């Protein structure tokens, strides 16, 4: 299996990224430095996570050339709209200590509740502003996050620059096959957030199918999980803190799940959804004004 995915603009991106979100919003520079040391070159962050500065500091300290890295960040719900988006990008660039991001994303598609369609207009207005950021060289490519087919369709129908990726909650316990197929039909790479089901018992560790495959292939449950996503054409961005986990999550290119086993995992009971639905659970959290 290739260790890179090819995006719809012809560029290549590492097949596994490192997720920088941590629930405590703590400085995770040392974990990011470990990830760089272990070979990760693609990093996912967001203004909401408050890890952009940690990532920028880690990159500086590592001495790795900026051009050898893919940095992806996202604007939050309260940073949408043309003017807000432009200011949000400048704040992100400042925290990341770089003059461009490789992929800039809309974090969440919907800001308005049921039966309120204004989100469509705000998404397209924001996207237009993001296209200008590409024109200005501040952003290399554009992406989406948590966009289900109906949200993605709204962008595809109006965009000048197509999204290269769409980040969705994806793991064997929540496969979202319809959203994944829609992405692929439109040459958008589906990217898996929480690819390990955020370490929840029912998503990975306690699942008997994963336990059985772990024994069969001599790989951890988490490695089976990641390999499954890769073989489905999905790019995972696992988060890990310990060096052991960070390394293990890259060590998934020396084995292959059989077609039958991929099929079995694809039909696993869908019991591990993290309960964050883009249309029905619009996050109330605001971006932190002190995160400068
Ligand atoms: N777009 C969005 O709305 C969205 C939402 C959520 C997340 N994300 C992105 O997706 C990234 C990953 O998702 P996530 O952080 O929610 O969860 P995750 O990657 O599914 O799971 C992380 C958990 O798995 C554990 N782990 C990692 N590697 C392991 C291994 N090899 N063996 C055993 N346990 C392992 C970690 O433990 P340790 O930390 O102790 O190693 C941690 O508890 C985030 O960091 C963020 O960048 C995006």
Short mmCIF file of C-alpha atoms in Angstrom, two decimals, residues 92-208:
data_model
loop_
_atom_site.label_atom_id
_atom_site.label_comp_id
_atom_site.label_asym_id
_atom_site.label_seq_id
_atom_site.Cartn_x
_atom_site.Cartn_y
_atom_site.Cartn_z
CA UNK A 92 -4.13 30.81 13.02
CA UNK A 93 -1.05 31.72 10.97
CA UNK A 94 0.22 33.80 13.87
CA UNK A 95 -0.21 30.94 16.36
CA UNK A 96 1.28 28.41 13.94
CA UNK A 97 4.17 30.81 13.22
CA UNK A 98 4.01 30.20 9.50
CA UNK A 99 2.95 32.26 6.51
CA UNK A 100 0.71 29.63 4.90
CA UNK A 101 -1.32 26.55 5.76
CA UNK A 102 -1.43 23.52 3.49
CA UNK A 103 -5.12 22.79 4.02
CA UNK A 104 -7.65 25.24 5.47
CA UNK A 105 -11.00 23.83 6.49
CA UNK A 106 -14.48 24.82 7.60
CA UNK A 107 -14.74 22.90 10.88
CA UNK A 108 -18.53 22.50 11.10
CA UNK A 109 -21.11 22.90 8.29
CA UNK A 110 -24.14 24.07 10.13
CA UNK A 111 -24.58 26.98 12.50
CA UNK A 112 -28.39 27.19 12.38
CA UNK A 113 -30.94 24.75 13.77
CA UNK A 114 -33.58 22.55 12.18
CA UNK A 115 -35.57 24.12 9.30
CA UNK A 116 -33.24 27.12 9.21
CA UNK A 117 -31.42 27.01 5.89
CA UNK A 118 -29.20 30.06 6.39
CA UNK A 119 -26.18 27.79 6.95
CA UNK A 120 -26.04 27.22 3.17
CA UNK A 121 -25.38 30.87 2.45
CA UNK A 122 -22.85 31.25 5.27
CA UNK A 123 -20.95 28.15 4.09
CA UNK A 124 -20.70 29.45 0.51
CA UNK A 125 -19.77 32.99 1.60
CA UNK A 126 -17.02 31.56 3.83
CA UNK A 127 -15.80 29.27 1.07
CA UNK A 128 -15.54 32.20 -1.36
CA UNK A 129 -13.35 34.05 1.14
CA UNK A 130 -11.23 30.93 1.53
CA UNK A 131 -10.79 30.69 -2.25
CA UNK A 132 -9.36 34.21 -2.14
CA UNK A 133 -6.90 33.04 0.53
CA UNK A 134 -5.67 30.44 -1.96
CA UNK A 135 -5.34 33.15 -4.63
CA UNK A 136 -3.24 35.17 -2.18
CA UNK A 137 -0.96 32.21 -1.38
CA UNK A 138 -1.89 32.18 2.34
CA UNK A 139 -3.55 28.77 1.91
CA UNK A 140 -2.51 25.99 -0.47
CA UNK A 141 -5.70 23.88 -0.54
CA UNK A 142 -9.18 23.87 0.94
CA UNK A 143 -10.99 21.20 2.91
CA UNK A 144 -14.11 20.49 4.90
CA UNK A 145 -14.89 18.86 8.19
CA UNK A 146 -18.13 17.17 9.29
CA UNK A 147 -19.76 17.87 5.92
CA UNK A 148 -22.39 15.23 5.14
CA UNK A 149 -23.44 14.79 1.48
CA UNK A 150 -26.10 17.55 1.59
CA UNK A 151 -23.57 20.02 3.05
CA UNK A 152 -20.84 18.99 0.62
CA UNK A 153 -23.24 19.27 -2.35
CA UNK A 154 -23.90 22.92 -1.45
CA UNK A 155 -20.16 23.67 -1.70
CA UNK A 156 -19.57 21.57 -4.84
CA UNK A 157 -22.40 23.36 -6.68
CA UNK A 158 -21.02 26.82 -6.00
CA UNK A 159 -17.26 26.49 -5.62
CA UNK A 160 -14.46 27.65 -7.90
CA UNK A 161 -11.86 25.59 -5.98
CA UNK A 162 -12.92 22.08 -4.95
CA UNK A 163 -12.30 20.74 -1.44
CA UNK A 164 -9.53 18.12 -1.36
CA UNK A 165 -10.67 16.36 1.83
CA UNK A 166 -13.67 15.99 4.13
CA UNK A 167 -12.97 15.04 7.73
CA UNK A 168 -15.64 12.84 9.32
CA UNK A 169 -15.97 10.66 12.38
CA UNK A 170 -15.01 7.30 10.88
CA UNK A 171 -14.02 4.01 12.48
CA UNK A 172 -15.40 0.48 12.24
CA UNK A 173 -18.03 1.28 14.89
CA UNK A 174 -19.31 4.28 12.87
CA UNK A 175 -18.64 3.81 9.17
CA UNK A 176 -20.91 6.42 7.54
CA UNK A 177 -20.72 4.52 4.25
CA UNK A 178 -23.07 6.96 2.42
CA UNK A 179 -20.92 9.98 3.30
CA UNK A 180 -17.71 8.14 2.38
CA UNK A 181 -19.14 7.08 -1.02
CA UNK A 182 -20.33 10.61 -1.75
CA UNK A 183 -16.86 11.98 -1.04
CA UNK A 184 -15.21 9.40 -3.27
CA UNK A 185 -17.71 9.94 -6.11
CA UNK A 186 -16.70 13.60 -6.02
CA UNK A 187 -12.92 13.03 -5.75
CA UNK A 188 -12.81 14.30 -2.18
CA UNK A 189 -10.63 12.16 0.13
CA UNK A 190 -12.56 11.06 3.23
CA UNK A 191 -10.43 11.65 6.31
CA UNK A 192 -11.16 9.88 9.61
CA UNK A 193 -11.35 11.88 12.81
CA UNK A 194 -11.36 9.82 16.01
CA UNK A 195 -10.19 6.86 13.88
CA UNK A 196 -9.69 4.89 17.11
CA UNK A 197 -13.12 5.79 18.44
CA UNK A 198 -11.35 8.09 20.92
CA UNK A 199 -10.17 4.98 22.78
CA UNK A 200 -13.68 4.11 23.92
CA UNK A 201 -14.27 0.59 25.13
CA UNK A 202 -17.19 -0.18 22.76
CA UNK A 203 -15.40 1.31 19.72
CA UNK A 204 -12.20 -0.66 19.85
CA UNK A 205 -10.87 -2.41 22.91
CA UNK A 206 -13.98 -4.32 23.88
CA UNK A 207 -15.03 -5.30 20.38
CA UNK A 208 -14.83 -9.05 19.83
#
